[in-house]
Coordinates of C-alpha atoms and ligand atoms in Angstrom, one line a residue:
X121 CA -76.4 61.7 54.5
X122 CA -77.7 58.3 55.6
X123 CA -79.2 57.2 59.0
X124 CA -76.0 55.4 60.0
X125 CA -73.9 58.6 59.7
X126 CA -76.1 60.6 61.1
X127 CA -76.6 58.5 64.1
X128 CA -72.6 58.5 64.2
X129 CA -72.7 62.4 64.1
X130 CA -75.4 62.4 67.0
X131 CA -73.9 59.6 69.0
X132 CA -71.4 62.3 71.0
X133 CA -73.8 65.4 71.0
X134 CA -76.4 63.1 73.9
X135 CA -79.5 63.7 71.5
X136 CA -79.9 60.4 71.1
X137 CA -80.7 59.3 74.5
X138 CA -83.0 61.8 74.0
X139 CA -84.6 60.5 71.4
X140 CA -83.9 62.4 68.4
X141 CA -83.1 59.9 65.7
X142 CA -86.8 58.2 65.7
X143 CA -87.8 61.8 64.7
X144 CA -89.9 63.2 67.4
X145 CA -90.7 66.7 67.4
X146 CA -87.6 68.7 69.0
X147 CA -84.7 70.7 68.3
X148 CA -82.2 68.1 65.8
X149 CA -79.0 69.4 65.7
X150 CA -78.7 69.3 62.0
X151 CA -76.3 66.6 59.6
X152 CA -74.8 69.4 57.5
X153 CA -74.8 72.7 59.4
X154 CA -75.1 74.2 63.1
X155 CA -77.5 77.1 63.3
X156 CA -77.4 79.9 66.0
X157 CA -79.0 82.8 67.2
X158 CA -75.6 84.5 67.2
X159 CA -71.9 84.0 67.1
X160 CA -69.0 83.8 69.3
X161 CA -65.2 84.7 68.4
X162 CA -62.6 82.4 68.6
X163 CA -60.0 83.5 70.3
X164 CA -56.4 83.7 68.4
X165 CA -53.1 84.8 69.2
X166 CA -50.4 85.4 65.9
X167 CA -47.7 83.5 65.4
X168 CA -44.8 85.0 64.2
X169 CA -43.6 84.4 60.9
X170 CA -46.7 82.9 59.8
X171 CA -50.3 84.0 58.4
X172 CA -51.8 81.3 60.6
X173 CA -52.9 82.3 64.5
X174 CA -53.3 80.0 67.1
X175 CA -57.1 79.1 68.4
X176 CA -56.7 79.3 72.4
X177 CA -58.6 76.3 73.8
X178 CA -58.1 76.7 77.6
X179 CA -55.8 79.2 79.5
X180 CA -54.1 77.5 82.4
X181 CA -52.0 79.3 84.5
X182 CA -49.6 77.7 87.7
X183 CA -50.0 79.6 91.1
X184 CA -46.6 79.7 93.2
X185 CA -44.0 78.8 90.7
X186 CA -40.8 81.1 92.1
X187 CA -40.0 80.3 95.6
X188 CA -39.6 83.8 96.5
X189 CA -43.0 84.8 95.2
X190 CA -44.5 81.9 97.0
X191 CA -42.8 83.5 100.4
X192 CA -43.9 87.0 99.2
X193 CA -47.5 85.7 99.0
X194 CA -46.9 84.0 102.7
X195 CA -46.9 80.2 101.5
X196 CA -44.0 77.6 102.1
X197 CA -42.3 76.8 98.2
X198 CA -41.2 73.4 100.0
X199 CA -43.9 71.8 101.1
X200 CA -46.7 73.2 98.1
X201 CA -47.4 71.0 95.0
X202 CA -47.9 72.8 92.1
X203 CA -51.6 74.1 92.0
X204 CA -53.1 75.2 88.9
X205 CA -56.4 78.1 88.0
X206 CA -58.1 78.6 84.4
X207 CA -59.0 81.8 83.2
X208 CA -61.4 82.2 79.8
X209 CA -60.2 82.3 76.6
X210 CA -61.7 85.6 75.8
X211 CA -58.9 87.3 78.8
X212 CA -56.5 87.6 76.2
X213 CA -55.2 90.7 75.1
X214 CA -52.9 90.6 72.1
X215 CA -50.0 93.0 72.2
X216 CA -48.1 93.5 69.1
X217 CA -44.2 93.7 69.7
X218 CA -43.0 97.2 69.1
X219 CA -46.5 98.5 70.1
X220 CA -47.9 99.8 73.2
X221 CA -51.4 98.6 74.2
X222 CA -54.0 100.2 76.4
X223 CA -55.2 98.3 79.2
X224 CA -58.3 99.0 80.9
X225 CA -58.0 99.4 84.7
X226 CA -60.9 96.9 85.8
X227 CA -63.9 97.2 87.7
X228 CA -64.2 96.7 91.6
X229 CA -59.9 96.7 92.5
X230 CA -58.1 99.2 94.0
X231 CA -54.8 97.0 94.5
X232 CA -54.1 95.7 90.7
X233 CA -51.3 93.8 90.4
X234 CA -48.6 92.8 87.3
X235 CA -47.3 89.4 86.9
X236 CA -44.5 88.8 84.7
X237 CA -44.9 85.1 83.2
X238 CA -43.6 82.7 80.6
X239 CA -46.7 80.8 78.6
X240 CA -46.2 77.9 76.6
X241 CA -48.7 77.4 74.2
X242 CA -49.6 73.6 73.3
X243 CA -50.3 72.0 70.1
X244 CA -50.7 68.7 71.1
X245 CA -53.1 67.3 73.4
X246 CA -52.6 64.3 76.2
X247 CA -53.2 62.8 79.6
X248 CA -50.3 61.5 82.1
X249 CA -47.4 62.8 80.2
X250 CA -44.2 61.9 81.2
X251 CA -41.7 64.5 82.4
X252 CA -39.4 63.4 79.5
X253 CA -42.0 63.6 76.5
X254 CA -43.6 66.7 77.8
X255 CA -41.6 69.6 75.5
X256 CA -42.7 67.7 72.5
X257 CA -46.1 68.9 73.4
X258 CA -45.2 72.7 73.4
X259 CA -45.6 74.3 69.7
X260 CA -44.2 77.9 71.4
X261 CA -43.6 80.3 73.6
X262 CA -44.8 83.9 74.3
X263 CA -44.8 86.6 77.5
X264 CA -47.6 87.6 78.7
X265 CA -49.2 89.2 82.0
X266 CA -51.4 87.2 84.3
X267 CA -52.6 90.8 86.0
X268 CA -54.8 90.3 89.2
X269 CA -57.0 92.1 91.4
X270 CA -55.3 91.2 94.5
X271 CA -57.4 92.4 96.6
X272 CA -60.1 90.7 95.8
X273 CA -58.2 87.7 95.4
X274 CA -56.9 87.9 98.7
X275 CA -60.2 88.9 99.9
X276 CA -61.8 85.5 98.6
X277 CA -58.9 83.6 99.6
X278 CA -59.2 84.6 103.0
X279 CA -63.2 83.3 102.6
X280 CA -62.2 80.1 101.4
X281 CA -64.0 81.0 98.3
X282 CA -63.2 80.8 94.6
X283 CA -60.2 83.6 93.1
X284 CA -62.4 83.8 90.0
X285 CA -63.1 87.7 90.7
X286 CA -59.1 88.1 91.8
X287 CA -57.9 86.0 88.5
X288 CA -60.7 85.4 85.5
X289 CA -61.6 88.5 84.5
X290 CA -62.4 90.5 81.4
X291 CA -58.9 91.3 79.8
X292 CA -56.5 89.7 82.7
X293 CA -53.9 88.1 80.3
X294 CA -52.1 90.5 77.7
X295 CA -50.4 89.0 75.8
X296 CA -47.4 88.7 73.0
X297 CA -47.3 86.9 69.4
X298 CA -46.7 82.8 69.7
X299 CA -42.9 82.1 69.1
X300 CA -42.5 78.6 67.4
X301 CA -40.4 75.9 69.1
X302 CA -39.2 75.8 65.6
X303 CA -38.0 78.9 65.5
X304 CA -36.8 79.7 68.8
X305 CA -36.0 76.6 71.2
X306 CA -37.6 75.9 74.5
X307 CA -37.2 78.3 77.7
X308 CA -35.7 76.4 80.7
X309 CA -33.3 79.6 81.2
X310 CA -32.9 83.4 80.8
X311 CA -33.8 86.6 82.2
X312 CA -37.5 87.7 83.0
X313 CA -38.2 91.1 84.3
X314 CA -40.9 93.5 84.6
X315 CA -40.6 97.6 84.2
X316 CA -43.0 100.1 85.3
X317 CA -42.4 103.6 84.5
X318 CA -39.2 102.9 83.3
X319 CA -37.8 101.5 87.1
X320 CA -37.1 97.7 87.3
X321 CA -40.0 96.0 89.4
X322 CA -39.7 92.0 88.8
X323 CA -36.4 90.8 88.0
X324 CA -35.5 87.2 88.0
X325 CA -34.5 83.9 85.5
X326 CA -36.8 81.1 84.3
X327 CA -34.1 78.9 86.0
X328 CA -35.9 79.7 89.3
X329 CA -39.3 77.9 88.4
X330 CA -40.3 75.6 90.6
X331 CA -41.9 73.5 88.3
X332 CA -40.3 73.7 84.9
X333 CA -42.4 73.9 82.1
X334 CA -41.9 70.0 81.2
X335 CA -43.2 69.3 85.0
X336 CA -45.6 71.7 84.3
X337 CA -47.7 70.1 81.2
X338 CA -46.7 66.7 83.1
X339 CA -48.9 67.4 86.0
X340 CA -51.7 69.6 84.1
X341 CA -52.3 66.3 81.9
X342 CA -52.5 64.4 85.6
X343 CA -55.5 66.6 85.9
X344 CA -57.1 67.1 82.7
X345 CA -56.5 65.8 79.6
X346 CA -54.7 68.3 77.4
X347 CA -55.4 69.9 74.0
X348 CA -54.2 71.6 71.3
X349 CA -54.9 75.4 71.7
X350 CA -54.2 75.0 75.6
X351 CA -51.7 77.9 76.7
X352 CA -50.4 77.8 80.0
X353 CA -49.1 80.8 82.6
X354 CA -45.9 79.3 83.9
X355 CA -46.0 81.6 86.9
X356 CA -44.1 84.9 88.0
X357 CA -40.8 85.8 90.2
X358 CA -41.3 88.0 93.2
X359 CA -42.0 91.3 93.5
X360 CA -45.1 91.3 92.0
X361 CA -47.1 95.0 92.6
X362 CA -49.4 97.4 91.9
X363 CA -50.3 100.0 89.2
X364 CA -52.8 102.5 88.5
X365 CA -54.2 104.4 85.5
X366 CA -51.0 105.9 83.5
X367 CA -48.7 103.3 84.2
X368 CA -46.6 101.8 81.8
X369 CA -45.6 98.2 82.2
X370 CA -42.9 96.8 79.6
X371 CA -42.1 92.9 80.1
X372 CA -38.7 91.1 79.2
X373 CA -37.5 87.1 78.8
X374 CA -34.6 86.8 77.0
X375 CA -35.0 85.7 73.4
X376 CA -38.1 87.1 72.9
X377 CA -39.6 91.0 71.9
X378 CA -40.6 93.0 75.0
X379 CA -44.1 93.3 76.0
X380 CA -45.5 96.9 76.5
X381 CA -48.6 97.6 78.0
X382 CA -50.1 100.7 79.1
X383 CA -52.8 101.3 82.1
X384 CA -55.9 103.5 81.3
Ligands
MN668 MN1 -49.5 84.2 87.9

């Protein structure tokens, strides 16, 4: 490969401010081939009906996104625009439908909370989406569990600090196979409940978002610039609680298999 190309290659990677293409003696990242000391996994999630997975970019998730939760968690629905957290990639937990995982009760909580939520998972990236565009972003749905140490969250909320410890953590987002837009439509209705132990916990319709999904990606692409592999939490009804080792958690939204999770 050439000089030209090679300075093309370097151009976005900031070596050449550093001086890299008049050859002095550092680290080149190299034309053909990256080396490292060690690898990191990409995180997937299977889509159904297919041998290809998705690569998760960034997991978004909306805070507040059923009036009644936003009461429940002593904040005024009316007056709140919608707010938005990340947690890594490497949170998920895949769930196979028909399967019961086991999830690890984390470190450091002693109040750890389910969250029932719809995620859209995005194949196509943008920034300052219209409302009206927005779905043709959206390559499919799944349900998955944005679970939370709330007291810690609540605990660094109250501190004005970052929910990082409440939110982010190791294995926070279980999660069910991608569902294609092709396949099954978009979600702006339809039931979504929670279980533990058998007994009805959550229990509400995707009809009582705040923010639909469409507003959702619409004001996400306000703030950063979307990209393919993004999945976003669209939030959870009220009632949202605790559970401790042994419980079983099983998630419904209508049109798609349940999720079933187990505490350990
Ligand atoms: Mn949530």
């Amino acid at each position: 490969m050439g000089k030209l190309n090679r300075r093309e290659i370097l151009k976005g990677t900031g070596l050449i401010a550093a001086g890299a293409i008049s050859g002095c003696a550092m680290p080149v990242i190299a034309d053909s081939k990256i080396k490292t000391p060690f690898s990191i996994a990409q995180t997937m999630i299977p889509i159904v009906g297919s041998s290809e997975q998705f690569p998760v970019r960034r997991i978004y998730c909306i805070g507040r996104n059923y009036a009644a939760h936003s009461r429940e968690m002593g904040s005024d629905p009316s007056r709140e625009p919608p707010f938005f957290f990340q947690k890594p990639t490497d949170a998920i937990q895949n769930v196979a439908p028909g399967t019961t995982a086991d999830h690890a009760y984390p470190t450091l909580t002693k109040n750890y909370h389910y969250e029932i939520e719809l995620v859209a998972a995005i194949n196509k990236g943008g920034r300052n989406i219209p409302i009206e565009k927005a779905l043709e972003h959206v390559f499919g749905y799944a349900i998955g569990l944005d679970m939370t140490r709330r007291d810690l969250q609540r605990a660094m909320g109250d501190e004005k600090k970052p929910w990082e410890i409440g939110k982010s953590f190791d294995q926070s987002a279980p999660i069910g196979p991608i569902h294609p837009v092709a396949q099954i439509g978009h979600f702006e209705k339809g039931t979504i409940w929670l279980k533990v132990n058998g007994q009805i916990k959550q229990n509400s319709n995707l009809q009582m978002m705040i923010w639909s999904v469409a507003e959702q990606i619409s004001k996400l692409s306000e703030a950063f610039e979307l990209k393919p592999g993004d999945i976003i939490f669209s939030g959870t009804p009220e009632n949202v609680g605790p559970v401790v080792r042994g419980d079983l958690m099983e998630g419904h939204i209508d049109g798609l298999p349940n999720l079933s999770v187990k505490v350990v």
